[in-house]
């Protein structure tokens, strides 16, 4: 038996099999590299032909002059910087540490006025802030808003400073801006600690606005909300998906404050005009488009970095390796196993999918078109689920589907923003005429240049007055069906693609027996 196994004939067969296997592997590598290079060259040519760019540097915003930059004030100036690659060192680290005290770590009382028509309970807020030692407040007070406002301004003077300067400074960007910062070779490792500061500032400013409204200080409230909105716009100005989401979160919180101030008729006309001016110049279609462009460029940068490392053209930095949960050698060995052409296929699929299903629809039809196109993208990703048959879709399946969820979220934020625009114009009309108009068209041109459009179907935002003497505004929502302003409490968040009711702005609490 042993002699047969070791016979020359068997050895020749085994050798031929081995040579054939090696040849097939080599041919597969050669073909993958050849086809990948061709595909990537064609994809880049297509992107450039369409007037798009893969150069992330060209997408970076220009930093405004300090005199016009709301976020260039001393407590915030320089917080995106690092000293000796240590985020805790120096003045930037000290400023970030000081801003960390703004963070409300524990679960705060709910604020869901826009979605549910519910007023915030300022006594509950005072109790929460006192028990968590966030603010030094008296045990009981008949004027909790006044006490909270005063305590916030004593402990965090940066909030009043931002509110006071918000009407005067037309722009906002954290400094140093991305153009002035030293960007890492692999952009995925870029420090974004200022987004944490942005979230803390916005939440505290919106708390300040609620307290000011309760205290009857509408000017302070409006200007706190103006500052919060501008911080959100500062995050959105950076071409990053996470920046867009942080900005959207800021706008959502500020809209809660706008809803409350309008409900209480707390804002004077001059400040309503400032809020309307800011919101009317905000272009969320453009913001999402820029974020998708940046996400594509930054994502491709990551793959190019790993591709260069695998080819020995670049040494893997330990900081980069730690992002992937590996050490330098482990990440380098893993990258070496991947044919260079497969990296090119991965880059091509990501660029093709983001162009086809996000960037191009956004350019042609805005966020609503991108939401619809994302359904096709998800279908395509599901069809390519077999990674053995479709190895070129491995990275796209990890990256691209998240964009569809983002586009749906941004559509909801855009609808709320347009409702806020209409609501502000309605309150300005009321201040002048002591009544609400029969139709939104009466607001044009004195209180708004045009009736805001429902981003879901392109028609005017729906409107009617209510028996309680106020009004309802609504958009048709993700399903595109007009439910006459009905909010359907079926346990599904309004911004979910599965929600089937309207997105409604109203001042009366949502009825508990709303249809499911």
Tab-separated table of N, CA and C in Angstrom, residues 77-149:
chain	number	residue	atom	x	y	z
A	77	UNK	N	-12.802	78.296	20.933
A	77	UNK	CA	-11.802	78.432	19.876
A	77	UNK	C	-10.686	77.397	20.041
A	78	UNK	N	-10.458	76.620	18.984
A	78	UNK	CA	-9.365	75.652	18.973
A	78	UNK	C	-9.700	74.273	19.512
A	79	UNK	N	-10.984	73.977	19.785
A	79	UNK	CA	-11.286	72.692	20.442
A	79	UNK	C	-11.144	71.486	19.518
A	80	UNK	N	-10.990	71.704	18.207
A	80	UNK	CA	-10.762	70.552	17.326
A	80	UNK	C	-9.288	70.171	17.266
A	81	UNK	N	-8.434	70.977	17.893
A	81	UNK	CA	-6.987	70.762	17.815
A	81	UNK	C	-6.524	69.757	18.873
A	82	UNK	N	-5.320	69.219	18.681
A	82	UNK	CA	-4.687	68.347	19.671
A	82	UNK	C	-3.241	68.785	19.850
A	83	UNK	N	-2.697	68.510	21.018
A	83	UNK	CA	-1.307	68.831	21.314
A	83	UNK	C	-0.528	67.528	21.447
A	84	UNK	N	0.505	67.372	20.629
A	84	UNK	CA	1.358	66.165	20.644
A	84	UNK	C	0.527	64.893	20.477
A	85	UNK	N	-0.528	64.981	19.654
A	85	UNK	CA	-1.408	63.838	19.374
A	85	UNK	C	-2.093	63.293	20.630
A	86	UNK	N	-2.157	64.124	21.658
A	86	UNK	CA	-2.814	63.734	22.919
A	86	UNK	C	-4.003	64.666	23.126
A	87	UNK	N	-5.220	64.118	23.093
A	87	UNK	CA	-6.421	64.944	23.172
A	87	UNK	C	-6.660	65.536	24.549
A	88	UNK	N	-5.908	65.108	25.554
A	88	UNK	CA	-6.086	65.644	26.904
A	88	UNK	C	-5.125	66.796	27.199
A	89	UNK	N	-4.150	67.014	26.333
A	89	UNK	CA	-3.116	68.000	26.607
A	89	UNK	C	-3.500	69.408	26.166
A	90	UNK	N	-2.836	70.390	26.803
A	90	UNK	CA	-2.889	71.762	26.340
A	90	UNK	C	-4.240	72.434	26.492
A	91	UNK	N	-4.318	73.645	25.913
A	91	UNK	CA	-5.555	74.437	25.982
A	91	UNK	C	-6.739	73.742	25.326
A	92	UNK	N	-6.571	73.111	24.130
A	92	UNK	CA	-7.722	72.415	23.527
A	92	UNK	C	-8.285	71.324	24.428
A	93	UNK	N	-7.398	70.556	25.050
A	93	UNK	CA	-7.856	69.496	25.953
A	93	UNK	C	-8.579	70.056	27.161
A	94	UNK	N	-8.062	71.172	27.708
A	94	UNK	CA	-8.705	71.799	28.874
A	94	UNK	C	-10.086	72.336	28.521
A	95	UNK	N	-10.212	72.902	27.326
A	95	UNK	CA	-11.515	73.430	26.905
A	95	UNK	C	-12.518	72.298	26.702
A	96	UNK	N	-12.057	71.208	26.095
A	96	UNK	CA	-12.977	70.070	25.915
A	96	UNK	C	-13.403	69.499	27.257
A	97	UNK	N	-12.468	69.469	28.209
A	97	UNK	CA	-12.803	68.964	29.543
A	97	UNK	C	-13.827	69.852	30.226
A	98	UNK	N	-13.689	71.168	30.055
A	98	UNK	CA	-14.653	72.101	30.654
A	98	UNK	C	-16.032	71.917	30.027
A	99	UNK	N	-16.075	71.683	28.706
A	99	UNK	CA	-17.358	71.496	28.026
A	99	UNK	C	-18.008	70.169	28.399
A	100	UNK	N	-17.194	69.199	28.831
A	100	UNK	CA	-17.744	67.893	29.217
A	100	UNK	C	-18.696	68.016	30.404
A	101	UNK	N	-18.509	69.066	31.223
A	101	UNK	CA	-19.397	69.270	32.376
A	101	UNK	C	-20.810	69.629	31.949
A	102	UNK	N	-20.981	70.057	30.688
A	102	UNK	CA	-22.320	70.387	30.176
A	102	UNK	C	-23.172	69.148	29.930
A	103	UNK	N	-22.530	68.005	29.814
A	103	UNK	CA	-23.244	66.804	29.395
A	103	UNK	C	-24.220	66.318	30.458
A	104	UNK	N	-25.467	66.109	30.040
A	104	UNK	CA	-26.478	65.541	30.928
A	104	UNK	C	-26.412	64.021	30.811
A	105	UNK	N	-25.668	63.385	31.716
A	105	UNK	CA	-25.401	61.962	31.568
A	105	UNK	C	-26.619	61.095	31.894
A	106	UNK	N	-27.304	61.426	32.941
A	106	UNK	CA	-28.452	60.603	33.353
A	106	UNK	C	-29.636	60.849	32.427
A	107	UNK	N	-30.654	59.996	32.534
A	107	UNK	CA	-31.836	60.122	31.694
A	107	UNK	C	-32.675	61.303	32.140
A	108	UNK	N	-32.800	62.275	31.252
A	108	UNK	CA	-33.531	63.501	31.567
A	108	UNK	C	-35.013	63.331	31.259
A	109	UNK	N	-35.868	64.212	31.791
A	109	UNK	CA	-37.300	64.169	31.453
A	109	UNK	C	-37.508	64.273	29.947
A	110	UNK	N	-38.530	63.608	29.466
A	110	UNK	CA	-38.791	63.568	28.028
A	110	UNK	C	-39.184	64.944	27.503
A	111	UNK	N	-38.801	65.193	26.240
A	111	UNK	CA	-39.203	66.415	25.535
A	111	UNK	C	-39.704	66.000	24.162
A	112	UNK	N	-40.993	65.874	24.028
A	112	UNK	CA	-41.557	65.371	22.773
A	112	UNK	C	-42.791	66.176	22.378
A	113	UNK	N	-42.658	67.499	22.473
A	113	UNK	CA	-43.795	68.351	22.174
A	113	UNK	C	-44.237	68.272	20.732
A	114	UNK	N	-43.301	68.310	19.794
A	114	UNK	CA	-43.666	68.304	18.385
A	114	UNK	C	-44.396	67.023	18.013
A	115	UNK	N	-43.870	65.887	18.448
A	115	UNK	CA	-44.461	64.606	18.060
A	115	UNK	C	-45.761	64.302	18.813
A	116	UNK	N	-45.842	64.713	20.071
A	116	UNK	CA	-46.991	64.315	20.896
A	116	UNK	C	-47.850	65.479	21.363
A	117	UNK	N	-47.405	66.707	21.125
A	117	UNK	CA	-48.164	67.865	21.584
A	117	UNK	C	-48.146	68.018	23.087
A	118	UNK	N	-47.079	67.546	23.742
A	118	UNK	CA	-47.012	67.573	25.199
A	118	UNK	C	-46.066	68.665	25.686
A	119	UNK	N	-46.468	69.366	26.734
A	119	UNK	CA	-45.647	70.407	27.340
A	119	UNK	C	-44.585	69.786	28.251
A	120	UNK	N	-43.389	70.377	28.300
A	120	UNK	CA	-42.384	69.874	29.251
A	120	UNK	C	-42.776	70.244	30.680
A	121	UNK	N	-42.435	69.396	31.611
A	121	UNK	CA	-42.729	69.633	33.024
A	121	UNK	C	-41.483	70.251	33.660
A	122	UNK	N	-41.496	71.567	33.865
A	122	UNK	CA	-40.296	72.232	34.372
A	122	UNK	C	-40.029	71.906	35.840
A	123	UNK	N	-41.081	71.551	36.591
A	123	UNK	CA	-40.839	71.099	37.969
A	123	UNK	C	-40.074	69.784	37.960
A	124	UNK	N	-40.434	68.885	37.030
A	124	UNK	CA	-39.712	67.616	36.901
A	124	UNK	C	-38.267	67.869	36.468
A	125	UNK	N	-38.075	68.842	35.585
A	125	UNK	CA	-36.723	69.197	35.162
A	125	UNK	C	-35.915	69.735	36.344
A	126	UNK	N	-36.521	70.605	37.130
A	126	UNK	CA	-35.807	71.171	38.280
A	126	UNK	C	-35.394	70.069	39.260
A	127	UNK	N	-36.302	69.144	39.506
A	127	UNK	CA	-35.992	68.028	40.403
A	127	UNK	C	-34.859	67.175	39.853
A	128	UNK	N	-34.922	66.885	38.560
A	128	UNK	CA	-33.878	66.080	37.921
A	128	UNK	C	-32.520	66.772	38.005
A	129	UNK	N	-32.480	68.052	37.689
A	129	UNK	CA	-31.213	68.792	37.690
A	129	UNK	C	-30.653	68.929	39.098
A	130	UNK	N	-31.538	69.046	40.070
A	130	UNK	CA	-31.107	69.151	41.464
A	130	UNK	C	-30.568	67.812	41.971
A	131	UNK	N	-31.293	66.727	41.684
A	131	UNK	CA	-30.889	65.412	42.198
A	131	UNK	C	-29.629	64.883	41.536
A	132	UNK	N	-29.416	65.232	40.282
A	132	UNK	CA	-28.192	64.785	39.592
A	132	UNK	C	-27.020	65.736	39.835
A	133	UNK	N	-27.286	66.808	40.643
A	133	UNK	CA	-26.262	67.802	40.964
A	133	UNK	C	-25.717	68.498	39.709
A	134	UNK	N	-26.544	68.540	38.686
A	134	UNK	CA	-26.150	69.272	37.474
A	134	UNK	C	-26.181	70.772	37.735
A	135	UNK	N	-27.196	71.198	38.517
A	135	UNK	CA	-27.313	72.601	38.898
A	135	UNK	C	-27.621	72.695	40.387
A	136	UNK	N	-27.210	73.812	40.977
A	136	UNK	CA	-27.524	74.081	42.380
A	136	UNK	C	-28.842	74.841	42.419
A	137	UNK	N	-29.932	74.131	42.728
A	137	UNK	CA	-31.273	74.714	42.692
A	137	UNK	C	-31.943	74.584	44.057
A	138	UNK	N	-32.831	75.510	44.405
A	138	UNK	CA	-33.569	75.385	45.667
A	138	UNK	C	-34.503	74.178	45.634
A	139	UNK	N	-34.829	73.690	46.808
A	139	UNK	CA	-35.638	72.467	46.897
A	139	UNK	C	-37.000	72.641	46.245
A	140	UNK	N	-37.651	73.754	46.470
A	140	UNK	CA	-38.960	74.011	45.880
A	140	UNK	C	-38.995	75.446	45.381
A	141	UNK	N	-39.626	75.636	44.240
A	141	UNK	CA	-39.750	76.992	43.722
A	141	UNK	C	-40.988	77.064	42.833
A	142	UNK	N	-41.785	78.114	42.978
A	142	UNK	CA	-42.942	78.266	42.086
A	142	UNK	C	-42.540	78.710	40.679
A	143	UNK	N	-41.257	79.097	40.524
A	143	UNK	CA	-40.774	79.557	39.204
A	143	UNK	C	-39.535	78.742	38.798
A	144	UNK	N	-39.734	77.455	38.499
A	144	UNK	CA	-38.568	76.611	38.192
A	144	UNK	C	-37.782	77.090	36.977
A	145	UNK	N	-38.476	77.600	35.948
A	145	UNK	CA	-37.777	78.070	34.755
A	145	UNK	C	-36.821	79.197	35.077
A	146	UNK	N	-37.265	80.132	35.889
A	146	UNK	CA	-36.423	81.276	36.270
A	146	UNK	C	-35.196	80.807	37.049
A	147	UNK	N	-35.402	79.844	37.961
A	147	UNK	CA	-34.286	79.316	38.758
A	147	UNK	C	-33.293	78.563	37.877
A	148	UNK	N	-33.788	77.766	36.963
A	148	UNK	CA	-32.906	76.993	36.078
A	148	UNK	C	-32.104	77.932	35.179
A	149	UNK	N	-32.762	78.936	34.621
A	149	UNK	CA	-32.086	79.887	33.735
A	149	UNK	C	-30.950	80.599	34.473
